[in-house]
Structures are given as structure tokens and as C-alpha cells.
C-alpha positions as a printed NumPy array, in Angstrom:
array([[ 27.803,  -4.164,  -5.067],
       [ 26.506,  -7.651,  -5.69 ],
       [ 23.318,  -7.948,  -7.775],
       [ 21.148,  -9.165,  -4.894],
       [ 21.862,  -5.942,  -2.972],
       [ 19.344,  -4.015,  -5.097],
       [ 16.686,  -6.605,  -4.368],
       [ 17.431,  -6.487,  -0.654],
       [ 17.45 ,  -2.687,  -0.677],
       [ 13.999,  -2.452,  -2.302],
       [ 12.482,  -5.078,  -0.05 ],
       [ 13.95 ,  -3.58 ,   3.125],
       [ 13.088,  -0.014,   2.089],
       [  9.426,  -0.97 ,   1.751],
       [  9.381,  -1.959,   5.416],
       [ 11.46 ,   0.989,   6.654],
       [  9.417,   3.58 ,   4.75 ],
       [  6.212,   2.124,   6.153],
       [  7.488,   1.982,   9.745],
       [  8.954,   5.503,   9.682],
       [  5.8  ,   7.014,   8.153],
       [  3.588,   5.243,  10.669],
       [  5.739,   6.211,  13.657],
       [  5.886,   9.835,  12.533],
       [  2.141,   9.976,  11.997],
       [  1.485,   8.311,  15.339],
       [  3.59 ,  10.908,  17.171],
       [  2.096,  13.79 ,  15.164],
       [ -1.579,  12.777,  15.227],
       [ -1.774,  10.824,  18.508],
       [ -4.769,   8.828,  17.254],
       [ -7.611,   7.788,  19.516],
       [ -8.38 ,   4.104,  19.94 ],
       [-11.252,   4.441,  17.432],
       [ -9.035,   6.07 ,  14.811],
       [ -6.372,   3.387,  15.319],
       [ -9.008,   0.639,  15.051],
       [-10.316,   2.188,  11.832],
       [ -6.804,   2.359,  10.411],
       [ -6.232,  -1.318,  11.196],
       [ -9.565,  -2.238,   9.589],
       [ -8.513,  -0.304,   6.469],
       [ -5.297,  -2.356,   6.418],
       [ -7.24 ,  -5.595,   6.83 ],
       [ -9.571,  -4.583,   3.975],
       [ -6.565,  -4.126,   1.694],
       [ -4.95 ,  -7.495,   2.501],
       [ -7.254,  -9.651,   0.319],
       [ -7.892,  -6.859,  -2.185],
       [ -4.187,  -6.443,  -2.946],
       [ -3.668, -10.17 ,  -3.24 ],
       [ -6.529, -10.387,  -5.762],
       [ -5.156,  -7.308,  -7.531],
       [ -1.751,  -8.959,  -7.793],
       [ -3.289, -12.098,  -9.299],
       [ -5.126,  -9.911, -11.841],
       [ -1.936,  -7.945, -12.529],
       [ -0.09 , -11.152, -13.377],
       [ -2.913, -12.237, -15.686],
       [ -3.264,  -8.897, -17.495],
       [  0.428,  -7.943, -17.528],
       [  0.079,  -4.829, -15.364],
       [  3.155,  -5.741, -13.301],
       [  5.142,  -8.688, -12.06 ],
       [  7.628,  -9.298,  -9.29 ],
       [ 11.082, -10.786,  -9.653],
       [ 11.789, -12.139,  -6.211],
       [ 13.125, -15.265,  -4.625],
       [ 12.227, -16.365,  -1.125],
       [  9.622, -14.896,   1.146],
       [  6.914, -14.669,  -1.522],
       [  3.176, -15.302,  -1.502],
       [  1.746, -16.092,  -4.934],
       [  4.839, -14.429,  -6.405],
       [  4.665, -11.164,  -4.426],
       [  7.356, -10.517,  -1.806],
       [  5.646, -10.7  ,   1.573],
       [  7.227,  -7.491,   2.915],
       [  6.111,  -5.536,  -0.166],
       [  2.637,  -7.028,   0.122],
       [  2.247,  -6.125,   3.807],
       [  3.803,  -2.677,   3.321],
       [  1.507,  -1.956,   0.376],
       [ -1.598,  -2.914,   2.361],
       [ -0.338,  -0.821,   5.309],
       [  0.436,   2.187,   3.086],
       [ -3.055,   2.014,   1.567],
       [ -4.76 ,   1.342,   4.901],
       [ -3.134,   2.709,   8.034],
       [ -1.024,   5.57 ,   6.677],
       [ -3.801,   7.497,   4.872],
       [ -6.228,   6.895,   7.75 ],
       [ -3.759,   8.474,  10.18 ],
       [ -2.386,  11.161,   7.848],
       [ -5.578,  12.433,   6.22 ],
       [ -8.582,  11.789,   8.488],
       [-10.507,  14.849,   7.242],
       [ -9.157,  15.273,   3.696],
       [-11.809,  14.618,   1.034],
       [-11.587,  11.008,  -0.14 ],
       [-10.914,  12.049,  -3.732],
       [ -7.873,  13.984,  -2.555],
       [ -6.684,  10.963,  -0.532],
       [ -6.86 ,   8.844,  -3.692],
       [ -4.89 ,  11.486,  -5.64 ],
       [ -2.206,  11.621,  -2.917],
       [ -1.939,   7.815,  -2.896],
       [ -1.682,   7.8  ,  -6.686],
       [  1.093,  10.403,  -6.536],
       [  3.022,   8.282,  -4.025],
       [  2.557,   5.15 ,  -6.134],
       [  3.691,   6.977,  -9.281],
       [  7.006,   7.508,  -7.479],
       [  7.319,   4.361,  -5.359],
       [  6.27 ,   1.692,  -7.856],
       [  8.849,   2.579, -10.531],
       [ 11.434,   2.98 ,  -7.742],
       [ 10.81 ,  -0.645,  -6.737],
       [ 12.699,  -1.839,  -9.812],
       [ 14.318,  -4.427, -10.174],
       [ 11.982,  -6.305,  -7.817],
       [  8.895,  -4.91 ,  -9.573],
       [  8.594,  -4.748, -13.353],
       [  5.752,  -2.546, -14.539],
       [  3.858,  -3.405, -17.681],
       [  2.709,  -0.809, -20.231],
       [ -0.815,  -0.669, -18.749],
       [  0.169,  -0.743, -15.071],
       [ -1.824,   2.409, -14.365],
       [ -5.019,   0.491, -15.189],
       [ -4.24 ,  -1.928, -12.37 ],
       [ -3.255,   0.968, -10.145],
       [ -6.599,   2.679, -10.728],
       [ -8.552,  -0.498, -10.072],
       [ -6.55 ,  -1.059,  -6.899],
       [ -7.159,   2.451,  -5.626],
       [-10.9  ,   2.144,  -6.268],
       [-11.258,  -1.396,  -4.889],
       [ -8.745,  -1.223,  -2.037],
       [ -7.68 ,   2.19 ,  -0.831],
       [-11.   ,   4.014,  -1.21 ],
       [-13.278,   1.48 ,   0.543],
       [-10.608,   0.953,   3.206],
       [-10.558,   4.662,   3.968],
       [-14.341,   4.806,   4.076],
       [-14.287,   1.933,   6.562],
       [-11.611,   3.709,   8.629],
       [-13.651,   6.909,   8.76 ],
       [-16.869,   5.12 ,   9.677],
       [-15.067,   3.324,  12.476],
       [-13.386,   6.51 ,  13.746],
       [-16.806,   8.245,  13.843],
       [-18.558,   5.177,  15.346],
       [-20.944,   4.916,  12.391]])
């Protein structure tokens, strides 16, 4: 195995995991147009939030990416889009009625597994959970509130 294979595997897996989860949820839940619109709005909320979070992470040493090509401000584009999708669309489709606190806990559990698994592309700093918590509170939570409001036409 050549060294770049691990980088390619992590970057490709981020896309495949996101697509498979979304397709499975779409078939299982069969979302209405309102629910789908809310999920997309949750994704769009997370796009700038995660970019700002990444800039803060680089400044405070929460994490950094080691990637070449296809990067935006140092974050691989496919990881960036997948992350915003996993914090926006996937929870909105998977957990439309679960209490928001529980949605945050589920997302945290997934990130506790997925972020360390993204090595060698992602190197986590000693205080990465601080950035994770800020991201969940600034990105995932408001995005899910927006998705629910949209789904309920509020």
C-alpha cells in the first residue's frame, strides 16, 4: 500500500458514508418536501459555521488537516461538505422527533468515532473536544432547530 492510499481512503469514505446514510434514510423515512427542505437548510446553516469552526480550530490547535489538493482554507472539500451534510441533512432525516439534546449526544457519539478514524488526514489536538462542543452548539443544534421549524412550517 502506498502512503497516499490512506489519505484517499479517508477522503473517499467521508463521501461514501454520507451518501449511503442519506440514501438509507431517504428510503426508510420517505421525507415530505418540507422535511427535505428543512434538512437542506440545516446543511446550508452548517456550511459557513463549519468553515469558521475550522479557522478557529487551526488558531486554537483543536485539530488540523494534512491534505494536498482539493482543499478550502486547508480543509479537504469532501470532508467539509460531508461534515456539513452529516450535521445538517442526516440528523434532520434520521431523528425528526428525537429531543434536540439527544440529537446532539448522538452526533457527539458519531464524531467521537469518526474524527479519530479520519487519521492521517485529520490530526486532533489535545483540546479537540472543546472545538467539537462549540461546533455542535453553533452548527448542529441551530441547524436542527431550523430544519424542524421548516418541516412544521413555523
